[in-house]
Coordinates of C-alpha atoms and ligand atoms in Angstrom, one line a residue:
X1 CA 21.0 -10.3 2.1
X2 CA 18.6 -9.6 4.9
X3 CA 18.4 -12.1 7.6
X4 CA 15.5 -14.5 7.9
X5 CA 15.6 -14.6 11.6
X6 CA 12.9 -14.9 14.3
X7 CA 12.1 -11.2 14.0
X8 CA 11.3 -11.5 10.3
X9 CA 8.9 -14.5 11.0
X10 CA 7.3 -12.6 13.9
X11 CA 6.7 -9.7 11.6
X12 CA 5.3 -11.9 8.9
X13 CA 3.0 -13.6 11.4
X14 CA 1.8 -10.3 12.8
X15 CA 0.8 -9.1 9.3
X16 CA -0.8 -12.4 8.3
X17 CA -2.4 -13.4 11.6
X18 CA -5.5 -11.1 11.5
X19 CA -6.6 -12.7 8.2
X20 CA -5.8 -16.3 8.9
X21 CA -6.7 -16.3 12.5
X22 CA -9.4 -13.7 13.3
X23 CA -11.1 -12.6 10.0
X24 CA -14.5 -13.7 9.0
X25 CA -12.9 -15.2 5.8
X26 CA -10.5 -17.4 7.8
X27 CA -12.3 -20.7 7.2
X28 CA -12.8 -20.2 3.5
X29 CA -9.1 -19.0 3.2
X30 CA -7.9 -22.1 5.0
X31 CA -10.1 -24.3 2.9
X32 CA -8.7 -22.8 -0.3
X33 CA -5.2 -23.1 1.0
X34 CA -5.7 -26.8 1.9
X35 CA -7.1 -27.4 -1.6
X36 CA -4.0 -25.8 -3.2
X37 CA -1.8 -28.1 -1.1
X38 CA -3.8 -31.1 -2.1
X39 CA -3.6 -30.1 -5.8
X40 CA 0.1 -29.7 -5.3
X41 CA 0.5 -33.1 -3.9
X42 CA -1.6 -34.5 -6.7
X43 CA 0.7 -32.8 -9.3
X44 CA 3.8 -34.2 -7.7
X45 CA 2.2 -37.6 -7.8
X46 CA 1.4 -37.2 -11.5
X47 CA 4.9 -36.1 -12.2
X48 CA 6.2 -39.1 -10.4
X49 CA 3.9 -41.4 -12.5
X50 CA 5.0 -39.6 -15.7
X51 CA 8.7 -40.2 -14.8
X52 CA 7.9 -43.9 -14.3
X53 CA 6.0 -43.9 -17.6
X54 CA 9.2 -42.8 -19.4
X55 CA 10.9 -46.0 -18.4
X56 CA 8.1 -48.2 -19.6
X57 CA 7.5 -46.3 -22.8
X58 CA 11.1 -46.1 -23.9
X59 CA 11.7 -49.7 -23.1
X60 CA 8.7 -50.6 -25.2
X61 CA 10.2 -48.6 -28.1
X62 CA 13.5 -50.4 -27.6
X63 CA 11.8 -53.7 -27.8
X64 CA 9.8 -52.6 -30.9
X65 CA 6.6 -53.5 -29.0
X66 CA 4.1 -51.4 -31.0
X67 CA 1.0 -52.2 -29.0
X68 CA 2.6 -51.6 -25.7
X69 CA 4.0 -48.2 -27.0
X70 CA 0.5 -47.1 -28.1
X71 CA -1.0 -48.3 -24.9
X72 CA 1.6 -46.1 -23.1
X73 CA 0.6 -43.2 -25.3
X74 CA -3.0 -43.5 -24.0
X75 CA -1.8 -43.6 -20.4
X76 CA 0.3 -40.5 -21.0
X77 CA -2.8 -38.8 -22.4
X78 CA -4.6 -39.5 -19.2
X79 CA -1.7 -38.5 -17.0
X80 CA -1.2 -35.3 -18.9
X81 CA -4.9 -34.4 -18.8
X82 CA -5.0 -34.9 -15.1
X83 CA -1.8 -32.7 -14.7
X84 CA -3.2 -29.9 -16.8
X85 CA -6.5 -29.8 -14.9
X86 CA -4.6 -29.8 -11.6
X87 CA -2.1 -27.1 -12.7
X88 CA -4.8 -24.7 -14.1
X89 CA -7.0 -25.2 -11.0
X90 CA -4.1 -24.6 -8.7
X91 CA -3.2 -21.3 -10.4
X92 CA -6.8 -20.3 -10.3
X93 CA -7.1 -21.0 -6.5
X94 CA -3.8 -19.3 -5.8
X95 CA -4.9 -16.1 -7.6
X96 CA -8.3 -16.2 -6.0
X97 CA -6.7 -16.5 -2.5
X98 CA -4.3 -13.8 -3.3
X99 CA -6.9 -11.2 -4.3
X100 CA -9.3 -12.1 -1.5
X101 CA -6.5 -11.8 1.1
X102 CA -5.4 -8.5 -0.6
X103 CA -8.9 -7.2 -0.5
X104 CA -9.2 -7.9 3.3
X105 CA -5.8 -6.4 4.0
X106 CA -6.5 -3.3 2.0
X107 CA -9.7 -2.7 3.9
X108 CA -7.9 -3.4 7.2
X109 CA -5.1 -1.0 6.5
X110 CA -7.4 1.6 5.1
X111 CA -9.6 1.4 8.2
X112 CA -6.6 1.8 10.5
X113 CA -5.1 4.6 8.4
X114 CA -8.3 6.6 8.2
X115 CA -9.5 5.9 11.8
X116 CA -9.4 9.0 14.0
X117 CA -7.5 11.0 11.5
X118 CA -4.4 8.7 11.8
X119 CA -3.4 9.7 8.3
X120 CA -3.3 13.3 9.4
X121 CA -1.5 12.6 12.6
X122 CA 1.2 10.6 10.8
X123 CA 1.8 13.7 8.7
X124 CA 1.7 16.1 11.6
X125 CA 4.2 14.0 13.6
X126 CA 6.4 13.5 10.5
X127 CA 6.8 9.9 11.5
X128 CA 9.0 9.0 8.4
X129 CA 6.6 6.6 6.7
X130 CA 7.1 7.5 3.1
X131 CA 4.1 7.1 0.8
X132 CA 1.4 5.3 2.8
X133 CA -0.6 5.2 -0.4
X134 CA 2.1 3.1 -2.0
X135 CA 2.2 0.8 1.0
X136 CA -1.5 0.2 0.6
X137 CA -1.8 0.0 -3.1
X138 CA 1.5 -1.7 -4.1
X139 CA 3.1 -3.4 -1.1
X140 CA -0.1 -5.2 -0.1
X141 CA -0.3 -6.6 -3.6
X142 CA 3.3 -7.8 -3.6
X143 CA 3.0 -9.1 -0.1
X144 CA 0.0 -11.4 -0.7
X145 CA 1.3 -12.6 -4.0
X146 CA 4.9 -13.2 -2.8
X147 CA 3.9 -14.8 0.5
X148 CA 1.6 -17.3 -1.3
X149 CA 4.0 -18.0 -4.1
X150 CA 7.0 -18.5 -1.9
X151 CA 5.3 -20.7 0.6
X152 CA 3.5 -22.8 -2.0
X153 CA 6.7 -22.9 -4.1
X154 CA 8.7 -24.1 -1.1
X155 CA 6.2 -26.7 -0.1
X156 CA 6.0 -27.9 -3.7
X157 CA 9.8 -28.2 -3.9
X158 CA 10.0 -30.1 -0.7
X159 CA 7.4 -32.6 -1.7
X160 CA 9.0 -33.0 -5.1
X161 CA 12.3 -33.5 -3.5
X162 CA 10.9 -36.1 -1.1
X163 CA 9.3 -38.1 -3.9
X164 CA 12.1 -38.0 -6.4
X165 CA 15.0 -38.4 -4.0
X166 CA 13.3 -41.6 -3.1
X167 CA 13.0 -42.7 -6.8
X168 CA 16.6 -41.6 -7.6
X169 CA 17.8 -43.6 -4.6
X170 CA 16.1 -46.7 -5.8
X171 CA 17.4 -46.2 -9.3
X172 CA 20.9 -45.7 -7.9
X173 CA 20.9 -49.3 -6.8
X174 CA 20.8 -50.4 -10.5
X175 CA 23.9 -48.5 -11.3
X176 CA 27.3 -50.1 -11.0
X177 CA 30.4 -48.3 -11.8
X178 CA 33.4 -50.1 -13.2
X179 CA 36.6 -49.2 -11.4
X180 CA 39.9 -51.0 -12.0
X181 CA 38.3 -54.2 -13.2
X182 CA 35.7 -54.4 -10.4
X183 CA 32.1 -53.1 -10.3
X184 CA 31.0 -50.9 -7.5
X185 CA 27.6 -49.7 -6.3
X186 CA 27.4 -46.4 -4.4
X187 CA 24.2 -46.1 -2.3
X188 CA 22.2 -43.1 -3.4
X189 CA 24.8 -42.4 -6.1
X190 CA 22.4 -40.4 -8.3
X191 CA 21.0 -38.5 -5.4
X192 CA 24.5 -37.3 -4.4
X193 CA 25.2 -36.5 -8.0
X194 CA 22.0 -34.4 -8.3
X195 CA 22.7 -32.7 -5.0
X196 CA 26.3 -31.8 -5.9
X197 CA 25.2 -30.6 -9.4
X198 CA 22.3 -28.5 -8.2
X199 CA 24.0 -27.0 -5.1
X200 CA 27.2 -26.2 -7.1
X201 CA 25.2 -24.7 -10.0
X202 CA 22.8 -22.6 -8.0
X203 CA 25.5 -21.3 -5.7
X204 CA 27.5 -20.2 -8.7
X205 CA 24.3 -18.7 -10.2
X206 CA 23.7 -16.9 -6.9
X207 CA 27.2 -15.5 -6.8
X208 CA 27.1 -14.3 -10.4
X209 CA 23.5 -13.0 -10.1
X210 CA 23.7 -11.5 -6.6
X211 CA 24.6 -8.0 -7.7
X212 CA 21.4 -8.0 -9.7
X213 CA 19.2 -7.8 -6.6
X214 CA 20.7 -4.5 -5.6
X215 CA 20.8 -3.2 -9.2
X216 CA 17.1 -4.1 -9.7
X217 CA 16.2 -2.5 -6.4
X218 CA 18.1 0.7 -7.4
X219 CA 16.5 0.7 -10.8
X220 CA 13.0 0.8 -9.1
X221 CA 14.2 3.6 -6.9
X222 CA 15.6 5.6 -9.8
X223 CA 12.5 5.1 -11.8
X224 CA 10.3 6.2 -8.9
X225 CA 12.4 9.3 -8.4
X226 CA 12.2 10.1 -12.1
X227 CA 8.4 9.6 -12.1
X228 CA 8.0 11.6 -8.9
X229 CA 9.9 14.6 -10.3
X230 CA 7.6 14.7 -13.2
X231 CA 4.6 14.3 -11.0
X232 CA 5.7 17.4 -9.1
X233 CA 5.7 19.3 -12.4
X234 CA 2.2 18.2 -13.1
X235 CA 1.1 19.4 -9.7
X236 CA 2.9 22.7 -10.0
X237 CA 2.5 23.2 -13.7
X238 CA 1.2 26.8 -13.3
X239 CA 4.0 27.9 -11.0
X240 CA 6.7 26.4 -13.2
X241 CA 5.2 28.0 -16.3
X242 CA 4.9 31.4 -14.6
X243 CA 8.6 31.2 -13.4
X244 CA 9.6 30.0 -16.9
X245 CA 11.4 27.1 -15.2
X246 CA 11.1 24.7 -18.1
X247 CA 14.8 24.6 -18.8
X248 CA 15.7 23.9 -15.2
X249 CA 13.0 21.3 -15.0
X250 CA 14.3 19.6 -18.1
X251 CA 17.8 19.4 -16.8
X252 CA 16.5 18.0 -13.6
X253 CA 14.4 15.3 -15.3
X254 CA 17.4 14.4 -17.6
X255 CA 19.7 14.2 -14.5
X256 CA 17.2 11.8 -12.9
X257 CA 16.8 9.8 -16.1
X258 CA 20.6 9.6 -16.5
X259 CA 20.6 7.5 -13.3
X260 CA 18.0 5.2 -14.8
X261 CA 20.0 4.9 -17.9
X262 CA 23.4 4.2 -16.2
X263 CA 22.0 1.7 -13.8
X264 CA 20.2 -0.1 -16.6
X265 CA 23.5 -0.6 -18.4
X266 CA 24.9 -2.1 -15.2
X267 CA 22.0 -4.5 -15.3
X268 CA 22.6 -5.4 -18.9
X269 CA 26.2 -6.2 -18.3
X270 CA 25.5 -8.2 -15.2
X271 CA 22.6 -10.1 -16.9
X272 CA 24.9 -11.0 -19.8
X273 CA 27.4 -12.6 -17.5
X274 CA 24.7 -14.4 -15.7
X275 CA 23.1 -15.6 -19.0
X276 CA 26.4 -17.1 -20.2
X277 CA 26.4 -19.2 -17.1
X278 CA 22.7 -20.0 -16.9
X279 CA 22.5 -21.1 -20.5
X280 CA 25.5 -23.3 -20.2
X281 CA 24.3 -24.7 -17.0
X282 CA 20.9 -25.4 -18.4
X283 CA 22.4 -27.3 -21.4
X284 CA 24.7 -29.2 -19.2
X285 CA 21.7 -30.3 -17.1
X286 CA 20.3 -32.2 -20.1
X287 CA 23.4 -34.4 -20.5
X288 CA 24.8 -34.5 -16.9
X289 CA 22.4 -37.2 -15.7
X290 CA 23.0 -39.2 -18.8
X291 CA 26.7 -39.0 -18.3
X292 CA 26.5 -40.2 -14.7
X293 CA 24.3 -43.2 -15.6
X294 CA 25.9 -44.1 -18.9
X295 CA 28.4 -46.5 -17.4
X296 CA 25.6 -48.6 -16.1
X297 CA 24.0 -48.7 -19.5
X298 CA 27.1 -49.6 -21.5
X299 CA 29.0 -51.7 -19.0
X300 CA 26.6 -53.9 -17.2
X301 CA 23.5 -53.2 -19.3
X302 CA 21.5 -53.0 -16.1
X303 CA 19.2 -50.2 -17.4
X304 CA 17.6 -49.9 -20.7
X305 CA 17.0 -46.7 -22.6
X306 CA 13.8 -46.4 -20.6
X307 CA 15.9 -46.5 -17.4
X308 CA 18.2 -43.8 -18.7
X309 CA 15.2 -41.6 -19.6
X310 CA 13.6 -42.1 -16.2
X311 CA 16.9 -41.2 -14.5
X312 CA 17.2 -38.0 -16.6
X313 CA 13.6 -37.0 -15.7
X314 CA 14.0 -37.8 -12.0
X315 CA 17.3 -36.1 -11.9
X316 CA 15.9 -32.9 -13.4
X317 CA 13.0 -32.9 -10.9
X318 CA 15.4 -33.1 -8.0
X319 CA 17.7 -30.6 -9.4
X320 CA 14.8 -28.2 -10.2
X321 CA 13.4 -28.5 -6.7
X322 CA 16.8 -27.9 -5.1
X323 CA 17.5 -25.0 -7.4
X324 CA 14.2 -23.4 -6.5
X325 CA 15.2 -23.4 -2.9
X326 CA 18.6 -22.0 -3.5
X327 CA 17.7 -19.6 -6.3
X328 CA 14.6 -18.0 -4.6
X329 CA 17.1 -15.8 -2.8
X330 CA 16.2 -12.9 -5.0
X331 CA 12.5 -13.2 -4.4
X332 CA 13.2 -13.8 -0.8
X333 CA 15.1 -10.5 -0.5
X334 CA 12.2 -8.7 -2.1
X335 CA 9.7 -10.4 0.1
X336 CA 11.7 -9.4 3.2
X337 CA 11.7 -5.8 2.0
X338 CA 8.0 -5.8 1.5
X339 CA 7.4 -7.3 5.0
X340 CA 9.7 -4.7 6.5
X341 CA 7.9 -1.8 4.9
X342 CA 4.5 -3.0 5.9
X343 CA 5.6 -3.6 9.5
X344 CA 7.1 -0.2 9.6
X345 CA 3.9 1.3 8.4
X346 CA 1.9 -0.7 10.9
X347 CA 4.3 0.4 13.7
X348 CA 3.9 4.0 12.7
X349 CA 0.2 3.8 12.9
X350 CA 0.4 2.1 16.3
X351 CA 2.9 4.8 17.5
X352 CA 0.6 7.6 16.3
X353 CA -2.3 5.9 18.1
X354 CA -0.3 5.7 21.4
X355 CA 0.9 9.4 21.1
X356 CA -2.7 10.4 20.4
X357 CA -3.9 8.6 23.4
X358 CA -1.2 9.8 25.8
X359 CA -1.1 13.4 24.6
X360 CA -4.7 14.0 23.7
X361 CA -6.3 14.9 26.9
X362 CA -9.0 17.1 25.7
X363 CA -12.3 15.8 27.0
X364 CA -15.1 16.1 24.6
X365 CA -18.6 16.2 26.1
X366 CA -22.2 17.0 25.6
X367 CA -23.0 20.6 26.3
X368 CA -25.9 23.0 25.5
X369 CA -23.5 25.2 23.5
X370 CA -19.9 25.3 22.3
X371 CA -18.1 25.3 25.7
X372 CA -14.4 25.7 25.9
X373 CA -13.1 25.1 29.4
X374 CA -9.5 25.3 30.7
X375 CA -8.2 24.5 27.2
X376 CA -4.5 24.3 26.6
X377 CA -3.3 23.8 23.1
X378 CA 0.3 22.8 22.5
X379 CA 2.8 22.0 19.8
X380 CA 4.4 18.5 19.5
X381 CA 7.5 19.9 21.3
X382 CA 5.3 20.9 24.3
X383 CA 5.3 24.7 23.6
X384 CA 2.0 26.2 24.5
X385 CA 0.1 28.1 21.8
X386 CA -3.0 28.8 23.9
X387 CA -3.1 28.8 27.6
X388 CA -6.2 28.2 29.8
X389 CA -8.8 29.3 27.3
X390 CA -12.4 29.6 28.4
X391 CA -15.4 30.8 26.5
X392 CA -18.9 29.8 25.5
X393 CA -20.6 30.3 22.1
X394 CA -24.3 29.8 21.8
X395 CA -26.4 29.2 18.7
X396 CA -27.0 32.4 16.7
X397 CA -23.7 33.9 18.0
X398 CA -20.6 34.6 15.9
X399 CA -17.0 34.7 17.1
X400 CA -14.0 35.9 15.2
X401 CA -10.6 34.6 16.1
X402 CA -7.7 36.9 15.2
X403 CA -4.0 37.1 16.0
X404 CA -0.5 37.2 14.5
X405 CA 0.5 34.8 11.8
X406 CA 1.7 31.6 13.4
X407 CA -0.1 32.5 16.6
X408 CA -2.1 29.3 16.8
X409 CA -5.5 30.2 15.3
X410 CA -5.6 27.3 12.9
X411 CA -4.3 25.0 15.6
X412 CA -7.1 26.1 17.9
X413 CA -9.7 25.3 15.2
X414 CA -8.0 21.9 14.7
X415 CA -8.4 21.3 18.5
X416 CA -12.0 22.3 18.4
X417 CA -12.5 19.9 15.5
X418 CA -10.8 17.2 17.6
X419 CA -8.0 16.4 15.2
X420 CA -5.1 18.2 17.0
X421 CA -3.6 15.6 19.4
X422 CA -1.7 17.9 21.7
X423 CA -3.5 19.6 24.5
X424 CA -5.8 19.2 27.5
X425 CA -9.0 20.7 28.8
X426 CA -12.7 20.4 27.9
X427 CA -14.7 21.1 24.8
X428 CA -18.4 20.7 24.8
X429 CA -20.9 20.7 21.9
X430 CA -24.6 19.6 21.8
X431 CA -24.8 16.0 21.0
X432 CA -26.3 15.2 17.6
X433 CA -25.7 18.7 16.2
X434 CA -23.4 18.7 13.3
X435 CA -20.4 20.9 13.1
X436 CA -18.8 21.8 9.7
X437 CA -15.2 22.9 9.4
X438 CA -14.0 24.8 6.4
X439 CA -10.2 25.1 6.0
X440 CA -8.4 27.9 4.1
X441 CA -7.7 25.6 1.1
X442 CA -11.0 23.9 0.3
X443 CA -10.8 20.3 -0.4
X444 CA -12.6 19.4 -3.6
X445 CA -12.9 15.6 -4.0
X446 CA -12.7 13.9 -7.4
X447 CA -16.1 13.5 -9.0
X448 CA -18.9 15.6 -10.3
X449 CA -19.7 19.1 -9.2
X450 CA -22.7 17.6 -7.3
X451 CA -20.3 15.3 -5.4
X452 CA -18.2 18.3 -4.5
X453 CA -21.1 20.3 -3.2
X454 CA -22.5 17.5 -1.0
X455 CA -19.1 16.4 0.4
X456 CA -18.6 15.0 3.0
X457 CA -22.1 14.0 4.2
X458 CA -23.6 13.2 0.8
X459 CA -26.8 15.2 1.5
X460 CA -29.8 14.4 -0.8
X461 CA -30.5 17.8 -2.4
X462 CA -32.5 18.6 -5.6
X463 CA -30.6 19.8 -8.6
X464 CA -32.7 23.0 -8.7
X465 CA -31.7 23.8 -5.1
X466 CA -28.0 23.2 -5.8
X467 CA -28.2 25.5 -8.9
X468 CA -29.9 28.2 -6.9
X469 CA -27.2 27.9 -4.2
X470 CA -24.5 28.2 -6.9
X471 CA -26.1 31.4 -8.1
X472 CA -26.3 32.7 -4.6
X473 CA -22.5 32.4 -4.2
X474 CA -22.0 34.0 -7.6
X475 CA -21.0 30.8 -9.4
X476 CA -23.8 31.1 -12.0
X477 CA -21.4 29.8 -14.7
X478 CA -21.3 26.4 -13.0
X479 CA -25.0 26.1 -12.4
X480 CA -25.5 23.8 -15.5
X481 CA -22.4 21.7 -14.8
X482 CA -23.6 19.6 -11.9
X483 CA -22.8 16.4 -13.7
X484 CA -19.4 17.5 -15.0
X485 CA -16.6 15.5 -13.6
X486 CA -13.4 17.5 -13.7
X487 CA -10.3 18.1 -11.6
X488 CA -12.1 21.0 -10.0
X489 CA -9.2 22.0 -7.8
X490 CA -7.1 22.7 -10.9
X491 CA -9.8 24.3 -13.0
X492 CA -11.1 26.8 -10.4
X493 CA -9.3 29.7 -8.9
X494 CA -8.7 29.6 -5.1
X495 CA -11.4 32.3 -4.7
X496 CA -13.9 30.2 -6.8
X497 CA -13.0 27.2 -4.7
X498 CA -13.7 29.1 -1.6
X499 CA -17.1 30.2 -3.0
X500 CA -17.9 26.5 -3.6
X501 CA -17.0 25.8 0.0
X502 CA -19.5 28.5 1.0
X503 CA -22.0 26.8 -1.3
X504 CA -21.3 23.6 0.5
X505 CA -22.2 25.3 3.8
X506 CA -25.5 26.4 2.4
X507 CA -26.2 22.8 1.2
X508 CA -25.3 21.2 4.5
X509 CA -26.7 23.8 6.8
X510 CA -24.6 22.9 9.8
X511 CA -25.6 24.2 13.3
X512 CA -22.0 24.9 14.1
X513 CA -19.8 26.4 11.4
X514 CA -16.0 26.9 11.8
X515 CA -14.3 28.9 9.0
X516 CA -10.5 28.9 9.0
X517 CA -9.6 31.8 6.7
X518 CA -12.2 30.3 4.4
X519 CA -12.7 33.6 2.5
X520 CA -9.1 34.8 2.4
X521 CA -8.8 34.6 -1.4
X522 CA -12.0 36.7 -2.0
X523 CA -12.1 40.4 -2.4
X524 CA -13.6 42.3 0.5
X525 CA -17.0 43.1 -1.1
X526 CA -17.4 39.4 -2.1
X527 CA -16.4 38.3 1.4
X528 CA -18.9 40.6 2.9
X529 CA -21.6 39.4 0.6
X530 CA -20.9 35.8 1.4
X531 CA -20.9 36.4 5.2
X532 CA -24.1 38.3 4.9
X533 CA -25.5 35.4 3.0
X534 CA -24.4 32.9 5.7
X535 CA -26.0 35.0 8.4
X536 CA -29.3 35.2 6.6
X537 CA -29.4 31.6 5.4
X538 CA -28.3 30.1 8.7
X539 CA -29.9 32.4 11.3
X540 CA -29.9 29.6 13.9
X541 CA -26.3 28.6 13.5
X542 CA -23.2 29.7 15.3
X543 CA -20.2 30.8 13.3
X544 CA -16.7 30.7 14.5
X545 CA -14.3 32.3 12.0
X546 CA -10.5 32.8 11.8
X547 CA -9.4 35.8 9.8
X548 CA -7.0 38.7 9.5
X549 CA -9.1 41.4 7.9
X550 CA -10.7 43.9 10.3
X551 CA -13.6 44.1 7.8
X552 CA -14.7 40.7 9.1
X553 CA -15.4 42.2 12.5
X554 CA -18.7 43.6 11.4
X555 CA -20.1 40.1 10.9
X556 CA -19.2 38.9 14.4
X557 CA -20.3 39.9 17.8
X558 CA -17.1 38.8 19.6
X559 CA -13.5 38.7 18.9
X560 CA -10.9 36.3 20.5
X561 CA -7.4 37.7 20.0
X562 CA -4.6 35.1 20.4
X563 CA -1.3 36.7 21.3
X564 CA 0.9 33.8 20.1
X565 CA 2.5 33.2 23.5
X566 CA -0.4 31.4 25.1
X567 CA -2.2 34.6 26.1
X568 CA -5.5 35.6 24.7
X569 CA -8.2 38.3 25.1
X570 CA -11.8 38.0 24.4
X571 CA -13.7 41.1 23.7
X572 CA -17.1 42.3 22.3
X573 CA -17.0 43.8 18.9
X574 CA -17.7 47.5 19.4
X575 CA -20.2 48.3 16.7
X576 CA -22.3 45.3 17.6
X577 CA -22.4 46.1 21.2
X578 CA -22.0 43.5 23.9
X579 CA -23.8 40.3 23.4
X580 CA -25.1 37.7 25.8
X581 CA -23.9 34.3 26.1
X582 CA -20.2 34.6 25.5
X583 CA -18.4 34.5 28.7
X584 CA -14.7 34.8 29.2
X585 CA -13.8 32.8 32.2
X586 CA -12.2 34.6 35.1
X587 CA -8.4 34.5 34.7
Ligands
ATP601 N1 2.7 19.8 12.7 C1 3.3 20.8 13.3 N2 4.5 20.5 13.9 C2 5.1 21.5 14.5 N3 4.7 22.8 14.5 C3 3.5 23.1 13.9 C4 2.8 22.1 13.3 N4 1.7 22.7 12.7 C5 1.7 24.0 13.1 N5 2.8 24.2 13.8 C6 3.3 25.5 14.3 O1 2.2 26.0 15.1 C7 2.2 27.4 15.1 C8 0.8 27.9 14.9 O2 0.4 27.5 13.6 P1 -1.0 27.9 13.0 O3 -1.2 27.3 11.7 O4 -2.0 27.5 14.1 O5 -0.9 29.5 13.0 P2 -2.0 30.5 12.5 O6 -2.2 31.5 13.6 O7 -3.2 29.9 11.9 O8 -1.1 31.2 11.3 P3 -1.6 31.9 10.0 O9 -2.3 33.2 10.3 O10 -0.3 32.2 9.3 O11 -2.4 30.9 9.2 C9 3.2 27.8 14.0 O12 4.4 28.3 14.6 C10 3.4 26.6 13.2 O13 4.8 26.5 12.7

């Protein structure tokens, strides 16, 4: 089992502190928490009263006191009603606090994860955080629910213990044990008996049940692997179908499922052993307190039936509370794992932030045009992709970036977009003028076709205009589907997706357009048509493209050739003649 040491509690505090200490919800959260504790104390008090009630009621029965017995029934009704109201309200407030805390944490984690492209940098740096989406969607839910339930459960057990240990102690004074002709009273006799019974029982339960923690943990992992392998098939269904890989996939799935199956059998056998013990222990718990108090009943008649009942009740409360503390080891282990995963996720985001701040030394400033000055672009290992790059691009100019595969063209575009964290130098762009970057694989968000076209700025454009744009990019067939919500990235071919991306440009009309092989899946005539369209529709915009085809040259006035070793050459495109405004800096 993991250790509950200072480091764990520090991590727990670090995750919890922003909500309970700094958030705008802190006062209402503290108020609800206080209310839960008050309700809890109230419930312990009612349980205490009910336990006393047992003695009075059963003694009335023993005396055949009808009126007193009916009177006690009325009292029970009141006590039970109060208990039910408190229990239902407590659950309500715990769940309310849980979901509100989760909502706050989810926003907080999402903000950090999405801020300054952290999600992208975590992937670029391969920081080892698996499934950040799972951390946010599942671990935060487990965290809030387990933290509240464990803390409130522990507080409740401690108050129950305090109240009933006191009662049992008092009751112990009434029990005298005959031994070799004399009667003895052991102070706290019942308390010690309950303590020994509960500790012995729960330690044995823990020993028998402990392997279940690991088995359950493994079961979740095997199930996740099984699910993930099928998800991969869903994502790559076309490729697998084309390869005819069904058989291989089937074997693979069944292999994964065999692990789920085998492990589940281990869980069944272990649970059976545990159930033998737990059932026996549970039954014994009914008579054990009676056995320990029976001598007092029979020998010196110090306690009536009511006393016996009260002892049994108090005993089971003490035993239940002690057992909760000892037996929560399995939920504690899960809780520890969740806290560890969230802390690791937070640490990764922090580390990425530090790396970004220390490595990203590209100064971004306001400039009359796109100005690249003394720009060095590097890989995470420090290797230089582009060395000392200098050029200007004015509005109405078009620059094509070419070079060998792996030469750093896309990375240069990432640097211009401000998302690549490794490099230094200066990049200027006019403030308030909007750049738009199109990657090679267009991103089509979930939603209607209209949502896809106005992504990411959500421009307010008439349907008619959107339809006209779709026709302009030769996507007439979709012109009437603006309200259709489909998985567009699966339905459309890559070429069609790239056409949609061009349509997006015509919708958004950016002043600065960056295209990273954004037309690579189109045939040459279609590519030429779309470029022509861009030039005509956005005469005032500058276009910076990355591409391999020499046919692209005709749409640009300048060409920047990256050599792959840091070197670069900037040249005017011959057929267009030299253009003003684009100035390679002196080497
Ligand atoms: N996250 C990363 N970590 C390490 N190396 C990377 C990372 N991303 C890219 N690279 C490396 O940077 C180099 C340049 O990649 P880039 O994608 O910029 O090339 P490119 O010129 O656009 O290639 P292509 O024409 O094939 O698209 C490649 O060698 C690539 O392996």
